[in-house]
Coordinates of C-alpha atoms and ligand atoms in Angstrom, one line a residue:
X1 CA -135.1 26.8 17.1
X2 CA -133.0 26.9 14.3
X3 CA -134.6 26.2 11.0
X4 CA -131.8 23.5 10.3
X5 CA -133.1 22.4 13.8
X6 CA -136.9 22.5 12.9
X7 CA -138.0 23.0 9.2
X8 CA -141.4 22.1 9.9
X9 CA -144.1 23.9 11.4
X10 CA -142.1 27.4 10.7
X11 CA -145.5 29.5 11.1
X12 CA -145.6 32.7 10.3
X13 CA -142.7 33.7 7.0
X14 CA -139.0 34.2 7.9
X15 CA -136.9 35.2 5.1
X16 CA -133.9 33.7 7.1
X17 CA -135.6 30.0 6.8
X18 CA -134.0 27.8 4.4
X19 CA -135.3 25.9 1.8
X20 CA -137.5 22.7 2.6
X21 CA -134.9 19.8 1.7
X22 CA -135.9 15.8 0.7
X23 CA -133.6 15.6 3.4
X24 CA -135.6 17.4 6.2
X25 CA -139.0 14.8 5.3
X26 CA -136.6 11.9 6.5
X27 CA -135.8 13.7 9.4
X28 CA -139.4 14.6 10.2
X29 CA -140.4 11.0 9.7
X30 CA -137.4 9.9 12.2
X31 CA -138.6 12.9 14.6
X32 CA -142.5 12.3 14.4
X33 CA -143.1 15.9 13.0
X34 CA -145.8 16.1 10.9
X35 CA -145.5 17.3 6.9
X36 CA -148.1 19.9 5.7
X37 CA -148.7 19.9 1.6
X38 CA -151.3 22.0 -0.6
X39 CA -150.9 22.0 -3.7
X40 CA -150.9 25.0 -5.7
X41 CA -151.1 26.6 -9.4
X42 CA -150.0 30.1 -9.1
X43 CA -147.6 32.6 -7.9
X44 CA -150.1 34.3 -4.7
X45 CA -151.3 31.4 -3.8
X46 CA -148.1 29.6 -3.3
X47 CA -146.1 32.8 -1.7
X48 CA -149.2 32.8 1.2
X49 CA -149.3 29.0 1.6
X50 CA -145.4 29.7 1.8
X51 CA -145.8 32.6 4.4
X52 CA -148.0 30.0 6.7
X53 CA -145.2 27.5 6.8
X54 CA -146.4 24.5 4.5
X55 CA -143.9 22.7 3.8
X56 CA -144.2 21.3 0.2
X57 CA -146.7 22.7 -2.9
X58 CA -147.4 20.3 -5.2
X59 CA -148.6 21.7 -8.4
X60 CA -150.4 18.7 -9.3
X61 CA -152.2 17.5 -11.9
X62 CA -155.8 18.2 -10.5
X63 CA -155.1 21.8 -12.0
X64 CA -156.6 19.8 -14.9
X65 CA -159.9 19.9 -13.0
X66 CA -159.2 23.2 -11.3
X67 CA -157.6 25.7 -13.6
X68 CA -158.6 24.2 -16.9
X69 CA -162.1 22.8 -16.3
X70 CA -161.2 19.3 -17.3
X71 CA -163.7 16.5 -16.1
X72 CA -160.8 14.7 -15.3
X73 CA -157.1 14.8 -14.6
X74 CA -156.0 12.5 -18.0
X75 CA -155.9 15.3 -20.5
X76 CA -153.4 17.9 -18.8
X77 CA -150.2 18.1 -20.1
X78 CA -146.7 18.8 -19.5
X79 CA -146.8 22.4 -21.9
X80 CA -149.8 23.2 -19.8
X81 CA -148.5 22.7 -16.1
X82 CA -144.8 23.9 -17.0
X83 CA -146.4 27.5 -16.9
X84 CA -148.2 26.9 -13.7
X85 CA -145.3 25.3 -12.1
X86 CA -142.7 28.2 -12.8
X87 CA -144.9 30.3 -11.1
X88 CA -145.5 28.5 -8.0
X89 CA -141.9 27.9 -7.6
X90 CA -141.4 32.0 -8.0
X91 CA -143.9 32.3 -5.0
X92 CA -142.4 29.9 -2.6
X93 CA -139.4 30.8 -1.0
X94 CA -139.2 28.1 1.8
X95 CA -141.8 25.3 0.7
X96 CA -140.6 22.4 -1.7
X97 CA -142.0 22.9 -5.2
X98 CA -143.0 19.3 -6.5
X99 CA -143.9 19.4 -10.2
X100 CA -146.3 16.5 -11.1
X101 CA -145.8 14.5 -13.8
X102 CA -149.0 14.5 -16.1
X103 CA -150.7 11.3 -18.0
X104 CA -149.1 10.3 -20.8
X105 CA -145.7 12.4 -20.3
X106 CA -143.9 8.9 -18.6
X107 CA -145.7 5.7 -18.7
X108 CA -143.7 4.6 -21.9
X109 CA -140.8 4.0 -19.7
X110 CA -138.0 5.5 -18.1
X111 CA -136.4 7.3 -21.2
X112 CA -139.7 9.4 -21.5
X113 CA -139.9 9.7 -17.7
X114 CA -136.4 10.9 -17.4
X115 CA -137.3 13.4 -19.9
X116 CA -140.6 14.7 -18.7
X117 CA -138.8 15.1 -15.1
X118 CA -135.6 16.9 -16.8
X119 CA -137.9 19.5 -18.4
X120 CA -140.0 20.4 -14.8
X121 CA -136.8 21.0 -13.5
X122 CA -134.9 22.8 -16.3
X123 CA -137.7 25.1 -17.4
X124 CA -139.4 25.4 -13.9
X125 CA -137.1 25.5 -11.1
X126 CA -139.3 22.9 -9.3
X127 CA -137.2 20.7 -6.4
X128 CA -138.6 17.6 -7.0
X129 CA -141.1 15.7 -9.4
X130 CA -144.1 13.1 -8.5
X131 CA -145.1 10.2 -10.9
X132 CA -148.3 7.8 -10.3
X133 CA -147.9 4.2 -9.9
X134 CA -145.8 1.2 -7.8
X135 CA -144.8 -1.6 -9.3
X136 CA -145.9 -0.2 -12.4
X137 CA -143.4 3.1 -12.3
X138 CA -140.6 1.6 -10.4
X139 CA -138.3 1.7 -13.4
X140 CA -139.1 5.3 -14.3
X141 CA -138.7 6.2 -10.4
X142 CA -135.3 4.2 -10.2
X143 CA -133.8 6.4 -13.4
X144 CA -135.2 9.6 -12.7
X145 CA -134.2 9.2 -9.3
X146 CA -130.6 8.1 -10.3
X147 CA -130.3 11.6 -12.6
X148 CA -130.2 13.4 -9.2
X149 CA -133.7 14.2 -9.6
X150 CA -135.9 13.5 -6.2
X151 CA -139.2 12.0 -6.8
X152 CA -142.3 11.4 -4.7
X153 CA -144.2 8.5 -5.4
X154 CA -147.9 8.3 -5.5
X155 CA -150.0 4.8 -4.9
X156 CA -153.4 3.9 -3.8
X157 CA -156.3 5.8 -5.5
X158 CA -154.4 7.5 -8.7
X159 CA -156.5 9.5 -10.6
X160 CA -154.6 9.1 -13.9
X161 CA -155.9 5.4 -14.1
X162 CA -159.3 5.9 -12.8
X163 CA -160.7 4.4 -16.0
X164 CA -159.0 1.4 -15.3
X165 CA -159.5 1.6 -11.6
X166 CA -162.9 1.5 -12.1
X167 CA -163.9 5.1 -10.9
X168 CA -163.3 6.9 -7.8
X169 CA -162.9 3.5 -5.3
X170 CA -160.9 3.4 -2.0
X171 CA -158.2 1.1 -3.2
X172 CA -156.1 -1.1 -0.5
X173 CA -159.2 -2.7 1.3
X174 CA -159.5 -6.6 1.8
X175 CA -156.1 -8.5 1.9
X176 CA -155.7 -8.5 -2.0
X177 CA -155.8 -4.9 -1.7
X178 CA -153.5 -4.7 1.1
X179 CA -151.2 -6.7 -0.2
X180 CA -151.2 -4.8 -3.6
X181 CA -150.5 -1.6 -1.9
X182 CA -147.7 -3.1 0.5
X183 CA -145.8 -4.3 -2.7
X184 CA -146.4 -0.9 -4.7
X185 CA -145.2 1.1 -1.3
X186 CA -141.8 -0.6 -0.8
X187 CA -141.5 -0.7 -5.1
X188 CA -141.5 2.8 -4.8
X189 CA -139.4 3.1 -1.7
X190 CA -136.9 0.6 -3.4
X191 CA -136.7 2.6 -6.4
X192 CA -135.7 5.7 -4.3
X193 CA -138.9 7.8 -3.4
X194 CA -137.9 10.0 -0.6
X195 CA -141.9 10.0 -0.1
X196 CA -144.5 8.3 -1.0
X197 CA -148.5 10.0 -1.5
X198 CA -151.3 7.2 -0.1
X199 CA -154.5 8.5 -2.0
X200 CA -158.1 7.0 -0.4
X201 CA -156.9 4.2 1.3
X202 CA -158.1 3.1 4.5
X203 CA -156.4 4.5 7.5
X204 CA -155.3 1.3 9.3
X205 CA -153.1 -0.2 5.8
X206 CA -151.9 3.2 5.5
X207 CA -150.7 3.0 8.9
X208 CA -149.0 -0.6 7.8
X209 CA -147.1 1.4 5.3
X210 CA -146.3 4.0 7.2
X211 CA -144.7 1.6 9.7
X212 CA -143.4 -0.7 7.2
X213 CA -141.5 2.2 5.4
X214 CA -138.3 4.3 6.0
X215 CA -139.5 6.8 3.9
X216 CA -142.6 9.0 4.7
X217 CA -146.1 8.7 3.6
X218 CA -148.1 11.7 2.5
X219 CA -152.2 11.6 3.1
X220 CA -155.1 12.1 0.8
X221 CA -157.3 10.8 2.6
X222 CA -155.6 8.1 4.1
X223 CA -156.0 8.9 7.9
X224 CA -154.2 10.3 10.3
X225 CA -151.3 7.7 10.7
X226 CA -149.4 8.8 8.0
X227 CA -146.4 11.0 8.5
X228 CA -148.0 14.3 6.7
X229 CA -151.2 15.3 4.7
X230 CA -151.9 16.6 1.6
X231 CA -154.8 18.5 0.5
X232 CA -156.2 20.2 -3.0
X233 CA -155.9 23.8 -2.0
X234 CA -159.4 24.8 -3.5
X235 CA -161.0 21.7 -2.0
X236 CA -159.6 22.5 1.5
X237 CA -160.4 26.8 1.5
X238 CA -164.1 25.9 -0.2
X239 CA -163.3 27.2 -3.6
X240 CA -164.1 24.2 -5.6
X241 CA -168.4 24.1 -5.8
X242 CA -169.7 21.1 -5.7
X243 CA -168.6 17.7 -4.0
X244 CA -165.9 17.7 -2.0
X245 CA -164.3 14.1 -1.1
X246 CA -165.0 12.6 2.8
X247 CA -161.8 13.2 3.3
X248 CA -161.2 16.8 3.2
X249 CA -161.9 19.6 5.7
X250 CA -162.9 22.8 4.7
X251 CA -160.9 25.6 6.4
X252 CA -162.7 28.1 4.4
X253 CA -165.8 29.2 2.3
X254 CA -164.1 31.0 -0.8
X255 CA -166.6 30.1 -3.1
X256 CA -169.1 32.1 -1.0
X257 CA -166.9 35.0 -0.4
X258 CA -166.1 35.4 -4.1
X259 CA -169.9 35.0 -4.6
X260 CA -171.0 38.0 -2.6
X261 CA -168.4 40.2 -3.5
X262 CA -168.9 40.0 -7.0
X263 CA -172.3 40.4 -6.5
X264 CA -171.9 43.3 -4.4
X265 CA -169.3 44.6 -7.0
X266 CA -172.0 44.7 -10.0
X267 CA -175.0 46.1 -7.4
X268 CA -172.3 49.1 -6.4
X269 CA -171.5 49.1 -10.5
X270 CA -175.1 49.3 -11.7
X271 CA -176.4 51.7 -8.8
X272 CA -173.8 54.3 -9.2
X273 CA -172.4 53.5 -5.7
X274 CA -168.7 52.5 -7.2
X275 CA -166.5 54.0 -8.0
X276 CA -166.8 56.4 -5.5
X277 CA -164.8 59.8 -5.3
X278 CA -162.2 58.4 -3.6
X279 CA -161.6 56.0 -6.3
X280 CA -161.2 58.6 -9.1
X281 CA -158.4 60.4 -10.0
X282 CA -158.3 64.1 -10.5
X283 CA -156.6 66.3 -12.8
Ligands
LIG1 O1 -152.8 16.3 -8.7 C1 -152.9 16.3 -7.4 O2 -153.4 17.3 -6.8 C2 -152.5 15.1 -6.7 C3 -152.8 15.0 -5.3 C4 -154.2 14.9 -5.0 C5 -152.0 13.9 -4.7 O3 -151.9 14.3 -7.3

Protein backbone atom coordinates (compact mmCIF):
# COMPACT_ATOMS: atom_id res chain seq x y z
CA UNK A 1 0.00 0.00 0.00
CA UNK A 2 0.59 3.34 -0.94
CA UNK A 3 1.30 5.81 1.72
CA UNK A 4 -1.48 8.16 0.31
CA UNK A 5 -3.42 4.77 0.70
CA UNK A 6 -2.23 3.99 4.33
CA UNK A 7 -0.44 6.72 6.35
CA UNK A 8 -0.83 4.94 9.46
CA UNK A 9 0.97 2.09 10.84
CA UNK A 10 3.97 2.77 8.23
CA UNK A 11 6.51 0.55 10.46
CA UNK A 12 9.75 0.52 9.85
CA UNK A 13 11.11 4.41 8.05
CA UNK A 14 10.53 5.01 4.26
CA UNK A 15 12.00 8.18 2.97
CA UNK A 16 9.35 7.93 0.11
CA UNK A 17 6.40 8.31 2.84
CA UNK A 18 4.73 11.53 2.91
CA UNK A 19 4.12 13.77 5.52
CA UNK A 20 1.32 12.87 8.21
CA UNK A 21 -1.57 15.32 7.06
CA UNK A 22 -4.73 16.70 9.55
CA UNK A 23 -6.29 15.24 6.61
CA UNK A 24 -5.10 11.56 6.97
CA UNK A 25 -6.54 11.55 11.09
CA UNK A 26 -10.13 12.08 9.46
CA UNK A 27 -9.52 9.49 7.24
CA UNK A 28 -8.21 7.13 9.87
CA UNK A 29 -11.17 7.92 12.02
CA UNK A 30 -13.58 7.17 8.87
CA UNK A 31 -11.39 3.88 8.28
CA UNK A 32 -11.08 2.66 11.95
CA UNK A 33 -7.17 2.80 11.82
CA UNK A 34 -5.75 3.53 14.89
CA UNK A 35 -3.46 6.98 15.54
CA UNK A 36 -0.11 6.40 17.47
CA UNK A 37 1.32 9.86 19.35
CA UNK A 38 4.42 10.29 21.77
CA UNK A 39 5.36 13.25 22.43
CA UNK A 40 8.84 14.34 22.15
CA UNK A 41 11.48 17.10 23.12
CA UNK A 42 14.43 16.54 20.92
CA UNK A 43 15.90 15.89 17.66
CA UNK A 44 16.92 11.64 18.29
CA UNK A 45 14.17 11.04 20.01
CA UNK A 46 11.71 12.31 17.49
CA UNK A 47 13.73 10.95 14.22
CA UNK A 48 13.49 7.18 16.05
CA UNK A 49 9.85 7.60 17.08
CA UNK A 50 9.66 8.80 13.33
CA UNK A 51 11.54 5.70 11.98
CA UNK A 52 8.85 3.35 13.93
CA UNK A 53 6.00 5.01 12.18
CA UNK A 54 4.16 7.17 14.97
CA UNK A 55 2.21 9.14 13.54
CA UNK A 56 2.09 12.54 15.43
CA UNK A 57 4.91 14.01 18.22
CA UNK A 58 3.61 16.32 20.40
CA UNK A 59 6.15 18.34 22.01
CA UNK A 60 4.02 19.07 24.80
CA UNK A 61 4.06 20.92 27.76
CA UNK A 62 4.99 18.06 30.22
CA UNK A 63 8.65 18.87 29.02
CA UNK A 64 8.08 21.31 31.89
CA UNK A 65 8.21 18.27 34.20
CA UNK A 66 10.54 16.30 32.00
CA UNK A 67 13.30 18.50 30.58
CA UNK A 68 13.16 21.30 33.02
CA UNK A 69 12.40 19.65 36.36
CA UNK A 70 9.26 21.74 36.94
CA UNK A 71 6.79 20.20 39.64
CA UNK A 72 4.35 21.13 37.32
CA UNK A 73 3.46 21.96 33.84
CA UNK A 74 2.21 25.91 34.62
CA UNK A 75 5.59 27.54 34.52
CA UNK A 76 6.91 26.46 30.92
CA UNK A 77 6.92 28.91 28.44
CA UNK A 78 6.57 29.59 24.88
CA UNK A 79 10.76 30.93 24.68
CA UNK A 80 11.37 27.65 26.45
CA UNK A 81 9.53 24.98 24.19
CA UNK A 82 10.18 27.03 20.79
CA UNK A 83 13.82 25.54 21.05
CA UNK A 84 12.59 22.09 21.81
CA UNK A 85 9.98 22.15 19.22
CA UNK A 86 12.36 23.21 16.28
CA UNK A 87 14.21 20.41 17.01
CA UNK A 88 11.73 17.76 17.04
CA UNK A 89 10.25 18.98 13.91
CA UNK A 90 14.13 18.62 12.36
CA UNK A 91 13.90 14.92 13.45
CA UNK A 92 10.61 13.89 12.09
CA UNK A 93 10.33 13.52 8.58
CA UNK A 94 6.94 11.65 8.27
CA UNK A 95 5.16 12.28 11.85
CA UNK A 96 3.03 15.45 12.42
CA UNK A 97 4.90 17.92 14.70
CA UNK A 98 2.17 19.45 17.17
CA UNK A 99 3.62 22.40 19.21
CA UNK A 100 1.72 22.78 22.50
CA UNK A 101 0.69 25.86 23.57
CA UNK A 102 2.02 26.61 27.12
CA UNK A 103 0.02 28.30 30.30
CA UNK A 104 -0.38 31.66 30.06
CA UNK A 105 0.69 32.11 26.23
CA UNK A 106 -3.43 32.07 25.16
CA UNK A 107 -5.95 32.19 27.76
CA UNK A 108 -6.36 36.03 27.41
CA UNK A 109 -8.21 35.40 24.29
CA UNK A 110 -7.85 34.85 20.74
CA UNK A 111 -5.54 37.77 19.81
CA UNK A 112 -2.84 36.26 22.20
CA UNK A 113 -3.76 32.75 20.99
CA UNK A 114 -3.42 33.62 17.37
CA UNK A 115 -0.14 34.97 18.27
CA UNK A 116 1.37 32.26 20.40
CA UNK A 117 0.23 29.68 17.48
CA UNK A 118 1.78 32.09 14.68
CA UNK A 119 5.13 32.05 16.51
CA UNK A 120 5.26 27.81 16.83
CA UNK A 121 4.78 27.80 13.37
CA UNK A 122 6.97 30.67 12.12
CA UNK A 123 9.97 29.96 14.26
CA UNK A 124 9.45 26.16 14.53
CA UNK A 125 8.26 24.51 11.51
CA UNK A 126 5.66 22.64 13.72
CA UNK A 127 2.31 21.40 11.50
CA UNK A 128 -0.14 22.05 13.94
CA UNK A 129 -0.62 23.56 17.48
CA UNK A 130 -2.72 22.20 20.72
CA UNK A 131 -4.39 24.47 23.29
CA UNK A 132 -6.20 23.19 26.61
CA UNK A 133 -9.76 23.86 27.30
CA UNK A 134 -13.56 23.45 25.68
CA UNK A 135 -15.92 25.81 26.06
CA UNK A 136 -13.38 27.76 27.68
CA UNK A 137 -10.86 28.02 24.45
CA UNK A 138 -13.43 27.77 21.76
CA UNK A 139 -12.88 31.31 20.62
CA UNK A 140 -9.10 31.01 20.51
CA UNK A 141 -9.56 27.57 18.64
CA UNK A 142 -12.17 29.21 16.13
CA UNK A 143 -9.40 32.18 15.15
CA UNK A 144 -6.40 30.22 15.23
CA UNK A 145 -8.07 27.73 13.29
CA UNK A 146 -9.48 30.29 10.76
CA UNK A 147 -5.52 31.66 10.15
CA UNK A 148 -5.00 28.37 8.44
CA UNK A 149 -3.38 27.05 11.42
CA UNK A 150 -4.69 23.35 12.55
CA UNK A 151 -5.30 22.85 16.09
CA UNK A 152 -5.89 19.87 18.32
CA UNK A 153 -7.93 20.35 21.16
CA UNK A 154 -7.35 18.97 24.55
CA UNK A 155 -10.30 18.40 27.37
CA UNK A 156 -10.86 16.21 30.21
CA UNK A 157 -7.95 16.16 32.85
CA UNK A 158 -5.77 19.43 31.67
CA UNK A 159 -2.88 19.77 33.54
CA UNK A 160 -2.57 23.54 33.05
CA UNK A 161 -5.72 24.05 35.42
CA UNK A 162 -4.92 21.35 37.88
CA UNK A 163 -5.05 24.06 40.67
CA UNK A 164 -8.35 24.78 39.84
CA UNK A 165 -9.26 21.22 38.99
CA UNK A 166 -8.52 20.26 42.22
CA UNK A 167 -5.42 18.08 41.60
CA UNK A 168 -4.80 15.08 39.54
CA UNK A 169 -8.85 13.82 39.38
CA UNK A 170 -10.42 11.75 36.52
CA UNK A 171 -12.64 14.36 35.19
CA UNK A 172 -15.96 13.32 33.17
CA UNK A 173 -17.43 10.82 35.85
CA UNK A 174 -21.17 11.14 37.07
CA UNK A 175 -23.58 12.80 34.66
CA UNK A 176 -22.46 16.44 35.52
CA UNK A 177 -19.25 15.32 34.40
CA UNK A 178 -20.33 13.74 31.38
CA UNK A 179 -22.26 16.25 30.33
CA UNK A 180 -19.40 18.85 30.89
CA UNK A 181 -17.09 16.94 28.77
CA UNK A 182 -19.86 16.22 25.92
CA UNK A 183 -20.31 20.12 25.64
CA UNK A 184 -16.46 20.86 25.84
CA UNK A 185 -15.91 17.98 23.01
CA UNK A 186 -18.33 19.20 20.32
CA UNK A 187 -17.09 23.17 21.45
CA UNK A 188 -13.97 22.18 20.34
CA UNK A 189 -15.05 20.24 17.34
CA UNK A 190 -17.34 23.27 16.41
CA UNK A 191 -14.61 25.61 16.64
CA UNK A 192 -12.62 23.46 14.08
CA UNK A 193 -10.29 20.93 15.99
CA UNK A 194 -9.29 18.31 13.52
CA UNK A 195 -8.65 16.22 16.90
CA UNK A 196 -9.44 16.33 20.05
CA UNK A 197 -6.96 14.79 23.31
CA UNK A 198 -9.38 13.09 26.18
CA UNK A 199 -6.97 13.16 29.27
CA UNK A 200 -8.12 10.68 32.39
CA UNK A 201 -11.54 10.21 31.61
CA UNK A 202 -13.33 7.13 31.95
CA UNK A 203 -13.36 4.87 29.01
CA UNK A 204 -17.09 4.46 28.46
CA UNK A 205 -17.76 8.75 28.13
CA UNK A 206 -14.74 8.71 26.11
CA UNK A 207 -16.33 6.24 23.95
CA UNK A 208 -19.63 8.69 23.91
CA UNK A 209 -17.36 11.21 22.39
CA UNK A 210 -15.69 9.31 20.26
CA UNK A 211 -19.08 8.26 18.72
CA UNK A 212 -20.67 11.47 19.15
CA UNK A 213 -17.73 13.26 17.11
CA UNK A 214 -16.70 13.54 13.42
CA UNK A 215 -13.46 14.34 14.42
CA UNK A 216 -11.02 11.91 16.28
CA UNK A 217 -10.21 11.50 19.82
CA UNK A 218 -6.72 11.02 21.08
CA UNK A 219 -6.20 8.86 24.59
CA UNK A 220 -4.38 9.63 27.74
CA UNK A 221 -5.68 7.44 29.54
CA UNK A 222 -9.02 7.36 28.33
CA UNK A 223 -9.48 3.68 27.25
CA UNK A 224 -9.26 1.98 24.37
CA UNK A 225 -12.36 3.40 22.40
CA UNK A 226 -10.91 6.31 21.31
CA UNK A 227 -9.58 6.58 17.80
CA UNK A 228 -5.68 6.80 18.81
CA UNK A 229 -3.48 7.02 22.03
CA UNK A 230 -1.17 9.21 23.29
CA UNK A 231 1.54 8.62 25.65
CA UNK A 232 4.51 10.82 27.54
CA UNK A 233 7.52 9.30 25.81
CA UNK A 234 9.62 8.99 29.16
CA UNK A 235 6.57 7.63 30.97
CA UNK A 236 5.90 4.98 28.39
CA UNK A 237 10.06 3.65 27.77
CA UNK A 238 10.49 3.93 31.89
CA UNK A 239 12.64 6.99 31.88
CA UNK A 240 10.68 9.05 34.17
CA UNK A 241 11.51 7.55 38.09
CA UNK A 242 8.97 7.51 40.18
CA UNK A 243 4.99 7.22 39.71
CA UNK A 244 3.83 6.57 36.66
CA UNK A 245 -0.06 7.19 35.96
CA UNK A 246 -2.54 3.79 35.83
CA UNK A 247 -2.85 4.51 32.63
CA UNK A 248 0.43 4.06 30.98
CA UNK A 249 2.33 0.91 29.89
CA UNK A 250 5.84 0.69 30.18
CA UNK A 251 7.46 -0.65 26.93
CA UNK A 252 10.79 -0.16 28.44
CA UNK A 253 13.08 0.23 31.57
CA UNK A 254 15.38 3.28 30.52
CA UNK A 255 15.85 4.56 33.80
CA UNK A 256 17.49 1.20 34.72
CA UNK A 257 19.57 0.94 31.69
CA UNK A 258 21.00 4.46 32.04
CA UNK A 259 21.50 3.45 35.71
CA UNK A 260 23.85 0.63 35.17
CA UNK A 261 25.63 1.93 32.42
CA UNK A 262 26.72 4.87 34.03
CA UNK A 263 27.59 3.02 36.84
CA UNK A 264 29.52 0.64 34.87
CA UNK A 265 31.10 3.74 33.03
CA UNK A 266 32.67 5.24 36.42
CA UNK A 267 33.73 1.42 37.75
CA UNK A 268 35.61 0.96 34.13
CA UNK A 269 36.75 4.96 34.78
CA UNK A 270 38.05 4.58 38.29
CA UNK A 271 39.65 0.92 37.80
CA UNK A 272 41.67 1.72 34.83
CA UNK A 273 39.43 -0.62 32.61
CA UNK A 274 38.26 2.46 30.11
CA UNK A 275 39.54 3.70 28.00
CA UNK A 276 41.02 0.80 26.64
CA UNK A 277 43.69 0.74 23.82
CA UNK A 278 41.32 0.54 21.33
CA UNK A 279 39.84 3.69 22.36
CA UNK A 280 43.02 5.83 22.19
CA UNK A 281 44.44 7.33 19.41
CA UNK A 282 48.06 7.02 18.40
CA UNK A 283 50.46 9.28 16.92
O1 LIG B 1 2.10 18.07 27.49
C1 LIG B 1 1.73 16.93 27.21
O2 LIG B 1 2.52 15.99 27.13
C2 LIG B 1 0.30 16.73 26.97
C3 LIG B 1 -0.22 15.35 26.78
C4 LIG B 1 -0.13 14.54 28.00
C5 LIG B 1 -1.60 15.39 26.24
O3 LIG B 1 -0.41 17.68 26.93
Amino acid sequence: MTDEQRPYGAGQADPALKRVRTRHFQRAKEQGIKITGLTSYDYLSASIFDDAGIDFLLVGDSAGNTVFGYDTTIPVTVDELIPLTGAVVRGAKRALVIADMPFGSYENGPDEALATAIRFMKETGSHAVKLEGGVRSAKQIKRVVRAGIPVMGHIGFTPQSEHGLGGHIIQGRGDDGGDRLLADAHAVEDAGAFAVVLEMVPSAIAGRVTDELTVPTISVGAGPECDGQLLVWSDWAGFTRGRIPRFVKQYANLADTLLGAARSFKDDVESGVYPAPEHEYGE
